[in-house]
Amino acid sequence: MTPTRFPLPVLGSEPSAALAEPSAPALVDLPDEASFAPGRVVGSEHGYDRTYWRSVEEQLHGDAALPDRDREFPLGAFDVPKGFARRDFLQLMGASVALAGLTACTEKPVERILAYTKTPNGVTPGNPLHYATAISRDGLAIGVLVTSWEGRPVKVEGNPTHPLNRGSTGPQDQAELATLYNPYRARVLKERGAGRSWRSFRESVRQRAAAWAADGGARLRFLCEPSSSPLLGSMRAAIQQRFPQARFHGWSATPRDTVYEGTRLAFGQTLEPQYAVEKADVILSLDADFLEARTTTLDQNQAFAGRRVPEARGGMNRLYVVEPRFSITGAMADHRLKHRSADMEGFVLALAAELGKTVAGLGGYGTPVGTPSAERSKFIAALAKDLSAKRGACLVMAGERQSAATHAMVHAINAALGNVGNTVTYTPPAVLDTATGRAGWQPLIDDLRAGKVDTLVVTAWNPVFTAPADIELGAVLKKVPNVIYLGPHDDETGAVVNWFLPAAHPFETWGDARSRDGTVSIVQPLIQPLFGGISEVELLGSFLDGEERKPYDRLRELHRSKATGDFDTEWESWLAAGVVPGGTLAAVVPFVQSDALKTALARLRTPEPGLELDLVADYKLIDGRYALNSWLQELPDPITKLTWDNVAQIGVGLAKQLEVESGDLLKLTVGNRSAIVPAWVQPGQLDEAVTVSIGYGRKQETLGVIWADEPTMVGHDVYPLRSAANPWFATGLKIEKTGKDYTLSYTQVHNTQDGRAVALMQDLEEYRQHPEAPEYRPKTNPLPSVQPLIEYKDQQYKWAMAVDMSRCTGCNACVVACQAENNIPVVGKTQVRKGREMFWIRLDRYYTGDPATPEMVSQPMFCQHCETAPCEYVCPVNATVHSDEGLNDMVYNRCIGTRYCSNNCPYKVRHFNYLHWAQDKSQVERMLMNPDVTIRARGVMEKCTYCVQRIERTRITARLENRTIGEAELKTACQQVCPTSALTFGSLHDPKSQVSLRHADGRRFDVLHELNTKPRTVYLTKIKNPNPELA
Amino acid sequence: MPLFPRWTNTVSRLSGVLLLVLPAIGIASLMIVVRSPWGTKQDREVIQPIEFDHRHHVSDEGIDCRYCHFSVERSPYPGLPSTTVCMSCHAQVWNKSPLLSMVREYYFKDRPIPWNSVHNLPDYVYFNHSIHVNKGVGCVTCHGRVDEMAAVNQKSPMSMGWCVDCHRNPELQLRPVEFMTSMTWRPDPGVDRTALGNQLAKQYNIHTRVACDTCHR
């Protein structure tokens, strides 16, 4: 009686269309976006001079624009789906009423319990295990702990013992599991479209190896994904030894080349700068978006946030940002200067000249070109004075998009200011290839064009898609006799290669990785390859002599020499801790080669004036590799709050000049290449520059994906605008209006806020003298209520949260973490337009000030767990009640979907399952679900639960050991991932806990205090530290 | 002349009464049915793929519950024995019996035995065994005399009301933890059950919760 179905991943041969909106009814013709934008311009709040507003439409058009000012739900939210006549509707309703009574009478089908044949070691069914591994991005790694339920990974957490990220992770790291369990991943090894076996591939390589042996591999090339893996490094060395004439090249769509070229130019050696941001009192960022929670800069997030509060030891730091677009780092800046990327070299030379008046060693680096604006001169004067006053405790950083010359000057400035050894140190690079941009692959392209290569092995991600248009990589590859591509999808590159190998996900393979500071971690797999994927190690192994060896064996052999005692014991300890000791790179003390630098700077050309195109790595998809990750596609962009799309961000002034509105399709042309992208009027965007994210615009057919009811592409491909000479920016941009419209889905204008003090922001001095927050606090401003006051004294725990908006960068890591932990569904672009996005955390972004140069505050908003919750007393079936410990419980099985609770919630943090998002999930997608959290069906309301499943598990563990829950052992999902420790959770009964301290903080206020909801989640005012000379 | 014939008075009164009484009877009977053994699946026969007789293994052989249900003290799930646990004896004892041929077949094919769940709480209920057994709730309290069952059936109603009754008055159901798996434990003669329960509740630091999030998340 062998069972016919297993809950284990026995996979069907075709992926379901579950990636699309499941069973969404036919689309309604939605009205244009104007009807979605709220009309109210928010006036001054109590005692504040700031005016907060939500979008440019509000600010610019005011009351006149829009008829739906007070409309809570956008038009179309309640429309009956098209194609559904009234008579059918009534018939169906009648039938369902009749049937509804009968469904309760049918028996629940018998559930099976499938026990192990042999229980694996260490596994207790029902209790998760955590395995340490590492995730790499741009070749640099962080340590993570992956929660695994009986061999099924379900959640990614940061590894607290890893020195780089110390327990935090970014949005992409949180979404890695959605990539792992993506049913559209490639499964079949192909040669020219026909399925082949791994053995036949190895055989083909072996046959060609004879020819390579003859000429030392002169016709063999490798195009590699950036990596710092010691194992891959050793295999490359072995291949190089076998075929001395073979070459390895690096390829990345987001190269960090200029970082290394900058140090080469400045110091004469290739180095990796390591920033100790916590030691800096003043920070200048030249387009360095270090506060984006990218894997490579997570340590800088925590370091920055630690000095971002008024009570920080050493005082609050000050951040200056110079950039063409409005970035996350720009939003955290105390002072921000809009500046073209092309003019950045001029800026840094002007800064050096200004600094040179008071600081030795910065003279003679060349005169800045062009006529600087008065605004820029004033900025530089104040900036230079501030930096000069903080020698040794300041930091200048340049972003990866900037030129090597800018980087080199930044190093010279840091050296002159005495920062080397304090706020910045230098180590050898941890990566295997320091050239993954043009310097890395141009020699290869030349060889390919010259016909010098017969076999090219590509492990870089999708180079044909990400290649600058002018090198025409697709055509070049088609001429190469044998191209082998290892990729997660049979994509644009797979279409032109001979051999396509489906790549295994890093969570399915053995390997190792290094982080930026050199720390080595072993990458251990969490699950067997779901789709028979192949790892890079195995692929490179096929180019070596001898028998096929498992990556695990190669890995152990490589690291055996590192053990000081018994290797097996130490190996286990490395796997358990996630860190192999002894990998940290030693600091180097370099000296500025001023003469060489000056010679190089003399060769700089004056940039052309005019409109500049700025290409940026997307905050969610990065270079496009996450295009099939629905979590990241639906994640609202931190600044524009757009979902499922990319746009051309244009400045307010330019928009007015060109008479362009958000949603107008524009044709952007650089040289002889163009792309069509919808416009987005972005406050804070430089008028002389247009910013577009790369990575979008993949064609459905290429990916074999069907997004039901969506257009054939998600977003717009701007890689055609990329040139080999400069991947990041180009002058001479021309904009044409196509006269067509494009509908965008964004979350920023849903849920209008009236003129209330929702997100407070103050300058440091103002806060010290007149803190605003006490006005919005129960103790200082208690309000009367008809509801009886409950003291919550008798219970053991009094759960509460605190959000420090001074620390919050708006990176969105918490949103994805919450989605991963709580099985939150993805709804698709159309439903997001109707306001039905299901994220439990909503990152509100408020602008203040002039639209051209705004300031921004980010406020994560989720269920406040109000002690006198307005949602609780309106539920007709008592589905939402208050627990004895302060949680607002949401009981899904009682909920009948009246939505009265959401109606009454003033924070609008409740989300209703309008459609059955959880059905039609393929077997693979079901594996992504956290078994500790109910999967909600259609018709129930859901919201943040303070991670009640974690509270209950930790409570039981603590009660079994007869003790109370410690502060460090219970963290909500959002708190655990936050790179800046902005979120805190804990019990208010513990007066020494972080959350109690924050509840007592001078900056603490309750959002919408005047409604007397007594929320348990409190917020701390965002404090800015402006320079009095620039204010 | 009356407008309506007299007999319509009876119709009117009768229909009024029935309008009140019939829905009441209807709702009441539905409520009773749901709480009846038919509704709660109590005492219902569940056919298993392999006839495992607890009477033999527990009563005759004296095997403790935890030999097979190994994770009950550490995990929400008590755990079903892996086939290896069965074979740990049955590779030697009755190793050619036709009654055990399916066990051997599943073991050697490395396939899980598809047991049918008897105590099947709805998916929105999150019950944790470890906290209950470690705080003095015996196996027999909820599962009945499994050592006398030929095939396991559900002895308790397993309804929410039944659970909450104990959560409100745990002292009526407690026993010393050492007797967790005992099927026949009684308090010593002369010892009041409730008094013992109260003492154990204090000793084991029992604070049962009835907030919704205790079980529903």
mmCIF file of N, CA and C in Angstrom, chain A residues 133-138 140-147 153-159 164-165 167-180 292-299 301 505-507 619-622 625-626 629 631-632 635 811-814 816-817 820 928 977-979:
data_model
loop_
_atom_site.group_PDB
_atom_site.id
_atom_site.type_symbol
_atom_site.label_atom_id
_atom_site.label_comp_id
_atom_site.label_asym_id
_atom_site.label_seq_id
_atom_site.Cartn_x
_atom_site.Cartn_y
_atom_site.Cartn_z
ATOM 1 N N THR A 133 25.790 29.191 7.360
ATOM 2 C CA THR A 133 26.379 29.175 6.036
ATOM 3 C C THR A 133 26.687 30.632 5.679
ATOM 4 N N ALA A 134 26.978 30.885 4.420
ATOM 5 C CA ALA A 134 27.320 32.249 4.023
ATOM 6 C C ALA A 134 26.638 32.578 2.709
ATOM 7 N N ILE A 135 26.278 33.821 2.561
ATOM 8 C CA ILE A 135 25.714 34.312 1.302
ATOM 9 C C ILE A 135 26.693 35.319 0.734
ATOM 10 N N SER A 136 26.971 35.204 -0.555
ATOM 11 C CA SER A 136 27.917 36.128 -1.189
ATOM 12 C C SER A 136 27.219 37.046 -2.167
ATOM 13 N N ARG A 137 27.705 38.253 -2.201
ATOM 14 C CA ARG A 137 27.222 39.196 -3.210
ATOM 15 C C ARG A 137 28.422 39.999 -3.674
ATOM 16 N N ASP A 138 28.530 40.198 -4.986
ATOM 17 C CA ASP A 138 29.727 40.845 -5.529
ATOM 18 C C ASP A 138 30.980 40.137 -5.042
ATOM 19 N N LEU A 140 31.644 39.032 -2.121
ATOM 20 C CA LEU A 140 31.942 39.180 -0.691
ATOM 21 C C LEU A 140 30.789 38.619 0.125
ATOM 22 N N ALA A 141 31.119 38.020 1.246
ATOM 23 C CA ALA A 141 30.132 37.214 1.956
ATOM 24 C C ALA A 141 29.728 37.813 3.293
ATOM 25 N N ILE A 142 28.566 37.367 3.760
ATOM 26 C CA ILE A 142 28.173 37.582 5.158
ATOM 27 C C ILE A 142 27.814 36.220 5.719
ATOM 28 N N GLY A 143 27.799 36.121 7.033
ATOM 29 C CA GLY A 143 27.432 34.869 7.661
ATOM 30 C C GLY A 143 25.940 34.854 7.951
ATOM 31 N N VAL A 144 25.305 33.734 7.640
ATOM 32 C CA VAL A 144 23.882 33.620 7.936
ATOM 33 C C VAL A 144 23.617 32.311 8.662
ATOM 34 N N LEU A 145 22.508 32.297 9.402
ATOM 35 C CA LEU A 145 22.002 31.063 9.994
ATOM 36 C C LEU A 145 20.678 30.776 9.306
ATOM 37 N N VAL A 146 20.541 29.611 8.775
ATOM 38 C CA VAL A 146 19.311 29.274 8.072
ATOM 39 C C VAL A 146 18.511 28.313 8.928
ATOM 40 N N THR A 147 17.250 28.660 9.160
ATOM 41 C CA THR A 147 16.368 27.807 9.956
ATOM 42 C C THR A 147 15.870 26.677 9.081
ATOM 43 N N PRO A 153 14.918 24.229 4.482
ATOM 44 C CA PRO A 153 15.218 25.595 4.949
ATOM 45 C C PRO A 153 14.032 26.509 4.731
ATOM 46 N N VAL A 154 13.768 27.361 5.702
ATOM 47 C CA VAL A 154 12.546 28.155 5.664
ATOM 48 C C VAL A 154 12.803 29.631 5.980
ATOM 49 N N LYS A 155 13.896 29.945 6.653
ATOM 50 C CA LYS A 155 14.133 31.340 7.030
ATOM 51 C C LYS A 155 15.628 31.587 7.113
ATOM 52 N N VAL A 156 16.024 32.783 6.673
ATOM 53 C CA VAL A 156 17.433 33.162 6.735
ATOM 54 C C VAL A 156 17.605 34.198 7.843
ATOM 55 N N GLU A 157 18.541 33.994 8.720
ATOM 56 C CA GLU A 157 18.865 35.002 9.737
ATOM 57 C C GLU A 157 20.336 35.322 9.628
ATOM 58 N N GLY A 158 20.734 36.466 10.135
ATOM 59 C CA GLY A 158 22.153 36.764 10.166
ATOM 60 C C GLY A 158 22.833 35.952 11.256
ATOM 61 N N ASN A 159 24.083 35.655 11.059
ATOM 62 C CA ASN A 159 24.840 34.918 12.050
ATOM 63 C C ASN A 159 25.435 35.905 13.045
ATOM 64 N N LEU A 164 31.286 40.505 10.325
ATOM 65 C CA LEU A 164 30.880 41.535 9.382
ATOM 66 C C LEU A 164 29.442 41.987 9.599
ATOM 67 N N ASN A 165 28.497 41.068 9.566
ATOM 68 C CA ASN A 165 27.114 41.511 9.660
ATOM 69 C C ASN A 165 26.499 41.352 11.047
ATOM 70 N N GLY A 167 24.657 39.392 12.694
ATOM 71 C CA GLY A 167 23.262 39.059 12.893
ATOM 72 C C GLY A 167 22.283 39.786 11.994
ATOM 73 N N SER A 168 22.742 40.746 11.214
ATOM 74 C CA SER A 168 21.788 41.442 10.353
ATOM 75 C C SER A 168 21.870 40.882 8.935
ATOM 76 N N THR A 169 20.820 41.112 8.177
ATOM 77 C CA THR A 169 20.813 40.711 6.767
ATOM 78 C C THR A 169 20.072 41.787 5.978
ATOM 79 N N GLY A 170 20.221 41.748 4.662
ATOM 80 C CA GLY A 170 19.548 42.722 3.820
ATOM 81 C C GLY A 170 18.338 42.114 3.137
ATOM 82 N N PRO A 171 17.590 42.898 2.363
ATOM 83 C CA PRO A 171 16.386 42.357 1.714
ATOM 84 C C PRO A 171 16.678 41.194 0.768
ATOM 85 N N GLN A 172 17.752 41.279 0.013
ATOM 86 C CA GLN A 172 18.036 40.179 -0.922
ATOM 87 C C GLN A 172 18.393 38.906 -0.183
ATOM 88 N N ASP A 173 19.076 39.043 0.945
ATOM 89 C CA ASP A 173 19.418 37.851 1.717
ATOM 90 C C ASP A 173 18.160 37.193 2.251
ATOM 91 N N GLN A 174 17.211 38.002 2.693
ATOM 92 C CA GLN A 174 15.960 37.456 3.196
ATOM 93 C C GLN A 174 15.168 36.779 2.090
ATOM 94 N N ALA A 175 15.317 37.284 0.868
ATOM 95 C CA ALA A 175 14.531 36.734 -0.246
ATOM 96 C C ALA A 175 15.240 35.589 -0.953
ATOM 97 N N GLU A 176 16.405 35.185 -0.468
ATOM 98 C CA GLU A 176 17.140 34.105 -1.143
ATOM 99 C C GLU A 176 16.337 32.817 -1.193
ATOM 100 N N LEU A 177 15.552 32.556 -0.170
ATOM 101 C CA LEU A 177 14.804 31.301 -0.169
ATOM 102 C C LEU A 177 13.725 31.299 -1.235
ATOM 103 N N ALA A 178 13.181 32.484 -1.533
ATOM 104 C CA ALA A 178 12.190 32.536 -2.609
ATOM 105 C C ALA A 178 12.858 32.223 -3.937
ATOM 106 N N THR A 179 14.142 32.550 -4.057
ATOM 107 C CA THR A 179 14.885 32.178 -5.262
ATOM 108 C C THR A 179 15.167 30.683 -5.256
ATOM 109 N N LEU A 180 15.478 30.145 -4.093
ATOM 110 C CA LEU A 180 15.766 28.708 -4.003
ATOM 111 C C LEU A 180 14.560 27.889 -4.416
ATOM 112 N N GLU A 292 22.400 51.595 2.061
ATOM 113 C CA GLU A 292 21.543 50.575 1.474
ATOM 114 C C GLU A 292 21.952 49.257 2.127
ATOM 115 N N ALA A 293 20.993 48.425 2.470
ATOM 116 C CA ALA A 293 21.368 47.204 3.196
ATOM 117 C C ALA A 293 21.865 46.136 2.240
ATOM 118 N N ARG A 294 22.897 46.507 1.468
ATOM 119 C CA ARG A 294 23.473 45.520 0.564
ATOM 120 C C ARG A 294 24.412 44.656 1.390
ATOM 121 N N THR A 295 24.516 43.438 0.994
ATOM 122 C CA THR A 295 25.327 42.467 1.733
ATOM 123 C C THR A 295 26.714 42.996 2.047
ATOM 124 N N THR A 296 27.298 43.708 1.109
ATOM 125 C CA THR A 296 28.685 44.128 1.275
ATOM 126 C C THR A 296 28.856 45.273 2.270
ATOM 127 N N THR A 297 27.758 45.983 2.625
ATOM 128 C CA THR A 297 27.952 47.136 3.503
ATOM 129 C C THR A 297 27.143 47.048 4.792
ATOM 130 N N LEU A 298 26.697 45.840 5.157
ATOM 131 C CA LEU A 298 25.859 45.722 6.347
ATOM 132 C C LEU A 298 26.583 46.186 7.605
ATOM 133 N N ASP A 299 27.901 45.974 7.681
ATOM 134 C CA ASP A 299 28.610 46.398 8.891
ATOM 135 C C ASP A 299 28.588 47.913 9.029
ATOM 136 N N ASN A 301 26.229 49.868 8.140
ATOM 137 C CA ASN A 301 24.905 50.287 8.605
ATOM 138 C C ASN A 301 24.860 50.351 10.121
ATOM 139 N N HIS A 505 21.690 26.335 -6.435
ATOM 140 C CA HIS A 505 21.642 27.519 -5.589
ATOM 141 C C HIS A 505 22.715 27.394 -4.508
ATOM 142 N N PRO A 506 23.267 28.522 -4.032
ATOM 143 C CA PRO A 506 24.260 28.411 -2.950
ATOM 144 C C PRO A 506 23.763 27.640 -1.730
ATOM 145 N N PHE A 507 22.458 27.597 -1.511
ATOM 146 C CA PHE A 507 21.947 26.814 -0.377
ATOM 147 C C PHE A 507 21.911 25.326 -0.686
ATOM 148 N N TYR A 619 17.449 48.808 -6.163
ATOM 149 C CA TYR A 619 17.442 48.500 -4.731
ATOM 150 C C TYR A 619 16.939 47.101 -4.449
ATOM 151 N N LYS A 620 16.185 46.540 -5.376
ATOM 152 C CA LYS A 620 15.600 45.221 -5.113
ATOM 153 C C LYS A 620 16.212 44.135 -5.995
ATOM 154 N N LEU A 621 16.238 44.362 -7.290
ATOM 155 C CA LEU A 621 16.702 43.321 -8.206
ATOM 156 C C LEU A 621 18.208 43.379 -8.445
ATOM 157 N N ILE A 622 18.856 44.395 -7.955
ATOM 158 C CA ILE A 622 20.283 44.667 -8.139
ATOM 159 C C ILE A 622 20.570 44.797 -9.643
ATOM 160 N N ARG A 625 19.190 39.977 -11.477
ATOM 161 C CA ARG A 625 19.226 38.550 -11.177
ATOM 162 C C ARG A 625 18.039 38.104 -10.335
ATOM 163 N N TYR A 626 17.368 39.056 -9.698
ATOM 164 C CA TYR A 626 16.210 38.701 -8.875
ATOM 165 C C TYR A 626 14.897 39.021 -9.583
ATOM 166 N N ASN A 629 12.137 36.824 -8.672
ATOM 167 C CA ASN A 629 11.835 36.688 -7.259
ATOM 168 C C ASN A 629 10.651 37.588 -6.962
ATOM 169 N N TRP A 631 8.963 38.150 -4.346
ATOM 170 C CA TRP A 631 9.027 38.936 -3.120
ATOM 171 C C TRP A 631 9.712 40.260 -3.389
ATOM 172 N N LEU A 632 10.811 40.201 -4.100
ATOM 173 C CA LEU A 632 11.569 41.433 -4.331
ATOM 174 C C LEU A 632 10.891 42.312 -5.369
ATOM 175 N N LEU A 635 8.223 44.150 -3.485
ATOM 176 C CA LEU A 635 8.715 45.001 -2.414
ATOM 177 C C LEU A 635 8.728 46.444 -2.900
ATOM 178 N N CYS A 811 15.567 50.635 4.571
ATOM 179 C CA CYS A 811 16.167 49.674 3.646
ATOM 180 C C CYS A 811 15.228 48.559 3.232
ATOM 181 N N ASN A 812 14.156 48.309 3.982
ATOM 182 C CA ASN A 812 13.168 47.286 3.642
ATOM 183 C C ASN A 812 13.546 45.868 4.036
ATOM 184 N N ALA A 813 14.639 45.694 4.776
ATOM 185 C CA ALA A 813 14.980 44.329 5.184
ATOM 186 C C ALA A 813 13.891 43.755 6.087
ATOM 187 N N CYS A 814 13.311 44.587 6.951
ATOM 188 C CA CYS A 814 12.292 44.103 7.875
ATOM 189 C C CYS A 814 11.056 43.629 7.123
ATOM 190 N N VAL A 816 10.781 42.249 4.136
ATOM 191 C CA VAL A 816 10.969 40.919 3.537
ATOM 192 C C VAL A 816 11.133 39.862 4.617
ATOM 193 N N ALA A 817 11.770 40.224 5.724
ATOM 194 C CA ALA A 817 11.925 39.258 6.809
ATOM 195 C C ALA A 817 10.568 38.854 7.352
ATOM 196 N N ALA A 820 8.915 36.527 4.987
ATOM 197 C CA ALA A 820 9.473 35.176 5.019
ATOM 198 C C ALA A 820 8.996 34.428 6.260
ATOM 199 N N LEU A 928 8.426 26.707 0.926
ATOM 200 C CA LEU A 928 8.889 27.985 1.440
ATOM 201 C C LEU A 928 8.145 28.389 2.714
ATOM 202 N N VAL A 977 16.573 41.122 11.834
ATOM 203 C CA VAL A 977 17.316 41.419 10.616
ATOM 204 C C VAL A 977 17.755 42.857 10.500
ATOM 205 N N CYS A 978 17.166 43.742 11.274
ATOM 206 C CA CYS A 978 17.402 45.173 11.058
ATOM 207 C C CYS A 978 18.886 45.494 11.145
ATOM 208 N N PRO A 979 19.478 46.002 10.065
ATOM 209 C CA PRO A 979 20.928 46.251 10.081
ATOM 210 C C PRO A 979 21.327 47.400 11.000
#
